[in-house]
mmCIF file of C-alpha atoms in Angstrom:
data_model
loop_
_atom_site.group_PDB
_atom_site.id
_atom_site.type_symbol
_atom_site.label_atom_id
_atom_site.label_comp_id
_atom_site.label_asym_id
_atom_site.label_seq_id
_atom_site.Cartn_x
_atom_site.Cartn_y
_atom_site.Cartn_z
ATOM 1 C CA MET A 1 92.160 -0.347 -153.202
ATOM 2 C CA THR A 2 93.701 3.082 -152.560
ATOM 3 C CA ARG A 3 97.484 2.981 -152.861
ATOM 4 C CA ILE A 4 98.786 5.658 -150.536
ATOM 5 C CA THR A 5 102.289 4.778 -151.690
ATOM 6 C CA GLU A 6 101.337 6.033 -155.189
ATOM 7 C CA GLN A 7 99.743 9.297 -154.117
ATOM 8 C CA PRO A 8 101.463 12.564 -155.124
ATOM 9 C CA SER A 9 104.321 13.804 -153.004
ATOM 10 C CA LEU A 10 103.606 16.541 -150.479
ATOM 11 C CA TYR A 11 106.354 18.520 -152.219
ATOM 12 C CA ASP A 12 106.507 19.801 -155.789
ATOM 13 C CA HIS A 13 108.783 21.674 -158.185
ATOM 14 C CA LEU A 14 111.691 19.801 -156.624
ATOM 15 C CA GLU A 15 114.024 20.782 -159.441
ATOM 16 C CA THR A 16 113.779 24.382 -158.257
ATOM 17 C CA LYS A 17 114.783 23.614 -154.664
ATOM 18 C CA SER A 18 118.228 24.102 -153.139
ATOM 19 C CA VAL A 19 120.273 21.265 -151.669
ATOM 20 C CA GLU A 20 119.471 22.626 -148.204
ATOM 21 C CA GLU A 21 115.739 22.587 -148.891
ATOM 22 C CA LEU A 22 115.779 19.099 -150.396
ATOM 23 C CA THR A 23 117.679 17.504 -147.533
ATOM 24 C CA ARG A 24 115.465 19.250 -144.970
ATOM 25 C CA TYR A 25 112.293 17.982 -146.653
ATOM 26 C CA ILE A 26 113.616 14.429 -147.007
ATOM 27 C CA ASN A 27 114.643 14.428 -143.355
ATOM 28 C CA GLN A 28 111.182 15.661 -142.366
ATOM 29 C CA GLU A 29 109.637 12.718 -144.188
ATOM 30 C CA ASP A 30 112.100 10.200 -142.742
ATOM 31 C CA ALA A 31 111.296 11.445 -139.244
ATOM 32 C CA LYS A 32 107.738 10.157 -139.663
ATOM 33 C CA VAL A 33 108.808 6.527 -140.071
ATOM 34 C CA ALA A 34 109.685 5.648 -136.468
ATOM 35 C CA LYS A 35 106.365 7.034 -135.202
ATOM 36 C CA VAL A 36 104.446 4.932 -137.719
ATOM 37 C CA ILE A 37 106.334 1.826 -136.621
ATOM 38 C CA GLU A 38 105.640 2.658 -132.987
ATOM 39 C CA GLY A 39 101.922 2.568 -133.729
ATOM 40 C CA GLN A 40 102.272 -0.910 -135.217
ATOM 41 C CA LEU A 41 104.285 -2.483 -132.366
ATOM 42 C CA PRO A 42 101.390 -4.726 -131.222
ATOM 43 C CA SER A 43 101.142 -6.275 -134.704
ATOM 44 C CA ILE A 44 104.928 -6.505 -134.987
ATOM 45 C CA ASN A 45 105.119 -8.239 -131.611
ATOM 46 C CA LYS A 46 102.574 -10.851 -132.708
ATOM 47 C CA LEU A 47 104.553 -11.559 -135.875
ATOM 48 C CA ILE A 48 107.824 -11.863 -133.944
ATOM 49 C CA SER A 49 106.263 -14.227 -131.410
ATOM 50 C CA ALA A 50 104.957 -16.412 -134.232
ATOM 51 C CA ILE A 51 108.433 -16.559 -135.816
ATOM 52 C CA VAL A 52 110.033 -17.429 -132.463
ATOM 53 C CA ASP A 53 107.510 -20.205 -131.858
ATOM 54 C CA LYS A 54 108.185 -21.701 -135.295
ATOM 55 C CA LEU A 55 111.968 -21.588 -134.905
ATOM 56 C CA ASN A 56 111.873 -23.005 -131.378
ATOM 57 C CA ALA A 57 109.758 -25.887 -132.707
ATOM 58 C CA GLY A 58 112.332 -26.678 -135.402
ATOM 59 C CA GLY A 59 110.724 -24.734 -138.252
ATOM 60 C CA ARG A 60 112.163 -22.111 -140.567
ATOM 61 C CA MET A 61 111.515 -18.487 -141.460
ATOM 62 C CA PHE A 62 111.173 -17.269 -145.069
ATOM 63 C CA TYR A 63 110.895 -13.721 -146.352
ATOM 64 C CA LEU A 64 109.175 -13.589 -149.742
ATOM 65 C CA GLY A 65 109.747 -10.333 -151.579
ATOM 66 C CA ALA A 66 110.579 -8.319 -154.674
ATOM 67 C CA GLY A 67 112.140 -4.944 -155.425
ATOM 68 C CA SER A 68 113.753 -2.820 -152.729
ATOM 69 C CA GLY A 69 111.973 -4.580 -149.863
ATOM 70 C CA GLY A 70 112.992 -8.009 -151.094
ATOM 71 C CA ARG A 71 116.600 -6.941 -151.499
ATOM 72 C CA LEU A 72 116.647 -5.442 -148.001
ATOM 73 C CA SER A 73 115.358 -8.738 -146.613
ATOM 74 C CA VAL A 74 118.273 -10.521 -148.281
ATOM 75 C CA LEU A 75 120.745 -8.162 -146.611
ATOM 76 C CA ASP A 76 119.149 -8.870 -143.238
ATOM 77 C CA VAL A 77 119.200 -12.641 -143.677
ATOM 78 C CA ILE A 78 122.775 -12.996 -144.923
ATOM 79 C CA GLU A 79 124.194 -11.313 -141.812
ATOM 80 C CA LEU A 80 122.524 -13.599 -139.270
ATOM 81 C CA PRO A 81 124.824 -16.644 -139.574
ATOM 82 C CA THR A 82 127.867 -14.417 -139.014
ATOM 83 C CA THR A 83 126.470 -12.122 -136.324
ATOM 84 C CA TYR A 84 124.596 -14.752 -134.342
ATOM 85 C CA GLY A 85 126.176 -18.035 -135.442
ATOM 86 C CA LEU A 86 122.778 -19.114 -136.739
ATOM 87 C CA PRO A 87 122.972 -22.314 -138.821
ATOM 88 C CA GLU A 88 122.352 -21.773 -142.527
ATOM 89 C CA GLY A 89 118.833 -22.448 -143.772
ATOM 90 C CA ILE A 90 116.884 -21.459 -140.654
ATOM 91 C CA TYR A 91 116.289 -17.824 -141.658
ATOM 92 C CA ASN A 92 115.823 -17.358 -145.401
ATOM 93 C CA SER A 93 114.876 -14.888 -148.117
ATOM 94 C CA VAL A 94 113.220 -15.690 -151.439
ATOM 95 C CA LEU A 95 113.745 -12.813 -153.888
ATOM 96 C CA ALA A 96 111.967 -12.300 -157.198
ATOM 97 C CA GLY A 97 114.572 -12.877 -159.902
ATOM 98 C CA GLY A 98 116.828 -14.803 -157.518
ATOM 99 C CA ILE A 99 119.375 -13.711 -154.935
ATOM 100 C CA ASP A 100 122.182 -14.403 -157.403
ATOM 101 C CA ARG A 101 120.699 -11.686 -159.670
ATOM 102 C CA MET A 102 120.054 -9.244 -156.823
ATOM 103 C CA ALA A 103 122.294 -6.491 -158.229
ATOM 104 C CA ASP A 104 120.411 -6.555 -161.542
ATOM 105 C CA ALA A 105 117.207 -5.128 -159.972
ATOM 106 C CA LEU A 106 114.905 -7.345 -162.027
ATOM 107 C CA GLU A 107 111.719 -5.482 -161.092
ATOM 108 C CA GLU A 108 109.737 -7.181 -163.869
ATOM 109 C CA LYS A 109 110.073 -10.481 -161.988
ATOM 110 C CA GLU A 110 107.635 -9.285 -159.330
ATOM 111 C CA ASP A 111 104.796 -9.937 -161.784
ATOM 112 C CA GLU A 112 105.613 -13.658 -162.157
ATOM 113 C CA LEU A 113 102.840 -15.449 -160.294
ATOM 114 C CA GLU A 114 104.347 -18.875 -159.713
ATOM 115 C CA GLU A 115 108.034 -18.146 -159.152
ATOM 116 C CA GLY A 116 107.778 -17.298 -155.456
ATOM 117 C CA TRP A 117 105.783 -20.394 -154.637
ATOM 118 C CA ASN A 118 108.039 -22.561 -156.797
ATOM 119 C CA ALA A 119 111.096 -21.344 -154.893
ATOM 120 C CA LEU A 120 109.406 -22.127 -151.582
ATOM 121 C CA VAL A 121 108.501 -25.618 -152.810
ATOM 122 C CA GLU A 122 112.099 -26.158 -153.900
ATOM 123 C CA ALA A 123 113.167 -25.251 -150.361
ATOM 124 C CA GLY A 124 110.789 -27.884 -148.977
ATOM 125 C CA ILE A 125 108.327 -25.459 -147.422
ATOM 126 C CA ASN A 126 105.934 -27.119 -144.974
ATOM 127 C CA ALA A 127 103.531 -26.403 -142.130
ATOM 128 C CA ASN A 128 106.399 -26.178 -139.628
ATOM 129 C CA ASP A 129 107.634 -22.994 -141.337
ATOM 130 C CA ILE A 130 106.473 -19.378 -141.530
ATOM 131 C CA VAL A 131 106.498 -17.177 -144.654
ATOM 132 C CA VAL A 132 106.482 -13.369 -144.419
ATOM 133 C CA GLY A 133 105.604 -11.447 -147.581
ATOM 134 C CA ILE A 134 107.309 -8.106 -148.247
ATOM 135 C CA SER A 135 105.492 -5.617 -150.484
ATOM 136 C CA ALA A 136 105.218 -1.843 -150.242
ATOM 137 C CA SER A 137 102.088 -1.825 -152.393
ATOM 138 C CA GLY A 138 100.561 -4.900 -150.762
ATOM 139 C CA THR A 139 99.657 -6.207 -154.216
ATOM 140 C CA THR A 140 102.899 -7.671 -155.671
ATOM 141 C CA PRO A 141 101.815 -10.806 -157.629
ATOM 142 C CA PHE A 142 105.026 -12.728 -156.808
ATOM 143 C CA VAL A 143 104.317 -12.283 -153.090
ATOM 144 C CA LEU A 144 100.526 -12.493 -153.163
ATOM 145 C CA GLU A 145 100.357 -15.804 -155.008
ATOM 146 C CA GLY A 146 102.975 -17.301 -152.701
ATOM 147 C CA LEU A 147 101.018 -16.353 -149.593
ATOM 148 C CA LYS A 148 97.785 -17.655 -151.109
ATOM 149 C CA LYS A 149 99.383 -21.046 -151.737
ATOM 150 C CA CYS A 150 100.842 -21.111 -148.235
ATOM 151 C CA ARG A 151 97.520 -20.435 -146.554
ATOM 152 C CA SER A 152 95.787 -23.078 -148.665
ATOM 153 C CA LEU A 153 98.239 -25.596 -147.163
ATOM 154 C CA ASN A 154 98.000 -24.273 -143.587
ATOM 155 C CA ILE A 155 101.479 -22.745 -143.679
ATOM 156 C CA THR A 156 101.635 -19.751 -141.329
ATOM 157 C CA THR A 157 101.978 -16.390 -143.068
ATOM 158 C CA GLY A 158 102.837 -12.812 -142.176
ATOM 159 C CA CYS A 159 103.503 -9.662 -144.152
ATOM 160 C CA ILE A 160 104.991 -6.182 -144.101
ATOM 161 C CA VAL A 161 103.085 -3.760 -146.349
ATOM 162 C CA SER A 162 102.668 0.020 -146.627
ATOM 163 C CA ASN A 163 99.087 0.324 -147.874
ATOM 164 C CA PRO A 164 95.967 -0.377 -145.783
ATOM 165 C CA SER A 165 93.570 -3.252 -146.454
ATOM 166 C CA SER A 166 95.764 -4.804 -149.142
ATOM 167 C CA PRO A 167 95.296 -8.246 -150.739
ATOM 168 C CA ILE A 168 98.600 -9.420 -149.274
ATOM 169 C CA ALA A 169 97.559 -8.414 -145.745
ATOM 170 C CA GLU A 170 94.288 -10.267 -146.320
ATOM 171 C CA HIS A 171 96.257 -13.479 -146.880
ATOM 172 C CA ALA A 172 98.553 -13.001 -143.880
ATOM 173 C CA ASP A 173 97.913 -14.517 -140.478
ATOM 174 C CA TYR A 174 100.132 -11.848 -138.957
ATOM 175 C CA PRO A 175 99.876 -8.661 -141.047
ATOM 176 C CA VAL A 176 102.012 -5.616 -140.302
ATOM 177 C CA GLU A 177 100.716 -2.510 -142.078
ATOM 178 C CA VAL A 178 103.207 0.340 -141.813
ATOM 179 C CA ILE A 179 101.499 3.237 -143.589
ATOM 180 C CA THR A 180 104.276 5.747 -144.210
ATOM 181 C CA GLY A 181 102.285 7.943 -146.605
ATOM 182 C CA PRO A 182 103.177 9.441 -149.965
ATOM 183 C CA GLU A 183 106.853 9.316 -150.875
ATOM 184 C CA PHE A 184 109.054 12.390 -151.318
ATOM 185 C CA ILE A 185 109.420 11.397 -154.961
ATOM 186 C CA THR A 186 105.949 10.218 -155.984
ATOM 187 C CA GLY A 187 105.829 6.422 -155.978
ATOM 188 C CA SER A 188 109.508 5.941 -155.032
ATOM 189 C CA THR A 189 109.000 3.338 -152.333
ATOM 190 C CA ARG A 190 112.733 2.813 -151.939
ATOM 191 C CA MET A 191 112.552 5.893 -149.699
ATOM 192 C CA LYS A 192 110.225 5.939 -146.655
ATOM 193 C CA CYS A 193 108.852 2.451 -147.295
ATOM 194 C CA GLY A 194 112.388 1.142 -147.667
ATOM 195 C CA THR A 195 113.474 2.907 -144.491
ATOM 196 C CA ALA A 196 110.546 1.394 -142.604
ATOM 197 C CA GLN A 197 111.328 -2.062 -143.991
ATOM 198 C CA LYS A 198 114.991 -1.823 -142.967
ATOM 199 C CA MET A 199 114.010 -0.754 -139.456
ATOM 200 C CA LEU A 200 111.513 -3.606 -139.225
ATOM 201 C CA PHE A 201 113.978 -6.225 -140.476
ATOM 202 C CA ASP A 202 116.467 -5.073 -137.826
ATOM 203 C CA MET A 203 113.796 -5.105 -135.124
ATOM 204 C CA ILE A 204 112.351 -8.475 -136.074
ATOM 205 C CA SER A 205 115.564 -10.449 -136.605
ATOM 206 C CA THR A 206 117.326 -8.956 -133.564
ATOM 207 C CA THR A 207 114.388 -9.707 -131.278
ATOM 208 C CA VAL A 208 114.018 -13.209 -132.715
ATOM 209 C CA MET A 209 117.728 -13.942 -132.227
ATOM 210 C CA ILE A 210 117.540 -12.793 -128.607
ATOM 211 C CA ARG A 211 114.420 -14.852 -127.918
ATOM 212 C CA ILE A 212 115.874 -18.059 -129.390
ATOM 213 C CA GLY A 213 119.005 -17.746 -127.260
ATOM 214 C CA ARG A 214 121.640 -16.401 -129.643
ATOM 215 C CA ILE A 215 122.500 -13.471 -127.310
ATOM 216 C CA GLU A 216 123.612 -13.489 -123.674
ATOM 217 C CA GLY A 217 123.382 -10.278 -121.692
ATOM 218 C CA ASN A 218 123.907 -7.864 -124.551
ATOM 219 C CA ASN A 219 126.737 -9.792 -126.184
ATOM 220 C CA MET A 220 127.061 -11.649 -129.496
ATOM 221 C CA VAL A 221 128.394 -14.809 -127.842
ATOM 222 C CA ASN A 222 127.793 -16.860 -130.999
ATOM 223 C CA VAL A 223 129.449 -14.449 -133.442
ATOM 224 C CA LYS A 224 131.682 -16.099 -136.052
ATOM 225 C CA LEU A 225 135.337 -15.148 -135.736
ATOM 226 C CA ILE A 226 135.676 -13.925 -139.309
ATOM 227 C CA ASN A 227 138.168 -11.066 -138.932
ATOM 228 C CA ASP A 228 140.639 -9.493 -136.514
ATOM 229 C CA LYS A 229 138.141 -6.961 -135.170
ATOM 230 C CA ILE A 230 135.586 -9.608 -134.257
ATOM 231 C CA LEU A 231 138.252 -11.933 -132.878
ATOM 232 C CA ASP A 232 139.505 -9.135 -130.630
ATOM 233 C CA ARG A 233 135.948 -8.424 -129.495
ATOM 234 C CA GLY A 234 135.435 -12.110 -128.739
ATOM 235 C CA VAL A 235 138.676 -12.378 -126.770
ATOM 236 C CA LYS A 236 137.786 -9.390 -124.596
ATOM 237 C CA MET A 237 134.270 -10.764 -124.124
ATOM 238 C CA LEU A 238 135.670 -14.101 -122.969
ATOM 239 C CA MET A 239 138.199 -12.421 -120.680
ATOM 240 C CA GLN A 240 135.386 -10.552 -118.964
ATOM 241 C CA LYS A 241 132.977 -13.474 -118.714
ATOM 242 C CA ALA A 242 135.533 -16.078 -117.615
ATOM 243 C CA GLU A 243 137.659 -13.645 -115.585
ATOM 244 C CA ILE A 244 140.761 -14.474 -117.615
ATOM 245 C CA GLU A 245 143.477 -11.841 -117.213
ATOM 246 C CA ASN A 246 145.845 -12.978 -119.974
ATOM 247 C CA TYR A 247 144.814 -11.908 -123.492
ATOM 248 C CA ASP A 248 146.768 -14.626 -125.301
ATOM 249 C CA GLU A 249 145.349 -17.334 -123.048
ATOM 250 C CA ALA A 250 141.798 -16.193 -123.732
ATOM 251 C CA LYS A 251 142.530 -15.974 -127.463
ATOM 252 C CA SER A 252 143.870 -19.532 -127.518
ATOM 253 C CA ILE A 253 140.785 -20.868 -125.713
ATOM 254 C CA LEU A 254 138.442 -18.943 -127.996
ATOM 255 C CA LEU A 255 140.114 -20.162 -131.186
ATOM 256 C CA GLU A 256 140.009 -23.729 -129.902
ATOM 257 C CA HIS A 257 136.232 -23.624 -129.406
ATOM 258 C CA GLY A 258 135.166 -21.219 -132.173
ATOM 259 C CA SER A 259 132.773 -19.025 -130.211
ATOM 260 C CA VAL A 260 132.503 -17.331 -126.834
ATOM 261 C CA LYS A 261 129.463 -19.427 -125.959
ATOM 262 C CA GLU A 262 131.188 -22.749 -126.620
ATOM 263 C CA ALA A 263 134.351 -21.583 -124.861
ATOM 264 C CA MET A 264 132.332 -20.590 -121.787
ATOM 265 C CA GLU A 265 130.468 -23.903 -121.776
ATOM 266 C CA SER A 266 133.790 -25.762 -121.840
ATOM 267 C CA ILE A 267 135.186 -23.628 -119.022
ATOM 268 C CA MET A 268 132.055 -24.138 -116.930
ATOM 269 C CA LYS A 269 132.230 -27.910 -117.360
ATOM 270 C CA LYS A 270 135.796 -27.945 -116.062
ATOM 271 C CA HIS A 271 134.661 -26.129 -112.911
ATOM 272 C CA VAL A 272 131.697 -28.385 -112.138
#
């Protein structure tokens, strides 16, 4: 297969360029990413709908990835329990080399065929779940073998890749092919591919959280009260929703129940 992600950069002799030139060229390349994603919205929507259906039916979501894309998926997943009050274990990321070694950038682990599948088995993967492979090249052995095993057992699969007609997309029920083109530094897929992946993780998880009821209006009513800023936000949210004028009263109610959603449910019950 042709790996567009490995093709030569559109720019050369970079060491001779000024700071102003370099930043302008990088920005020009970054500007292409959103348009590419826009063209893939139908495929993205299908993947999101599949994830929502699985979660609403009691299943789980797993990202399976390596390198920059895998690490970005970890960052997305670890924020969901705090931001949306999502119970641990529903939205997950399996990273080549292990999440506990994430800062070590163990890129060689992406070539280990069985490790991804073994980690999924350890997590009790089953046909109620969905597994989404992350691979800029679309060929990462760690991801590819995991998706192959999933499909052989009728476990729903998806993927996010940046090369067309890749082996990983072939083994995905819901493939998303975001072809961002050659990188500014030849082969450095932490750049445009990574930007596209970050945008997609934000889009997918945010839309999923809204569709499974973790947001009301445009508010994070399930946010965990982990610091003063978020507590203050929650108090003001509750004051507005419940029409409470006294800040301290709203704060006391919120702390008693732990989230705006639960506080509102309690208030509503008292007024039935």
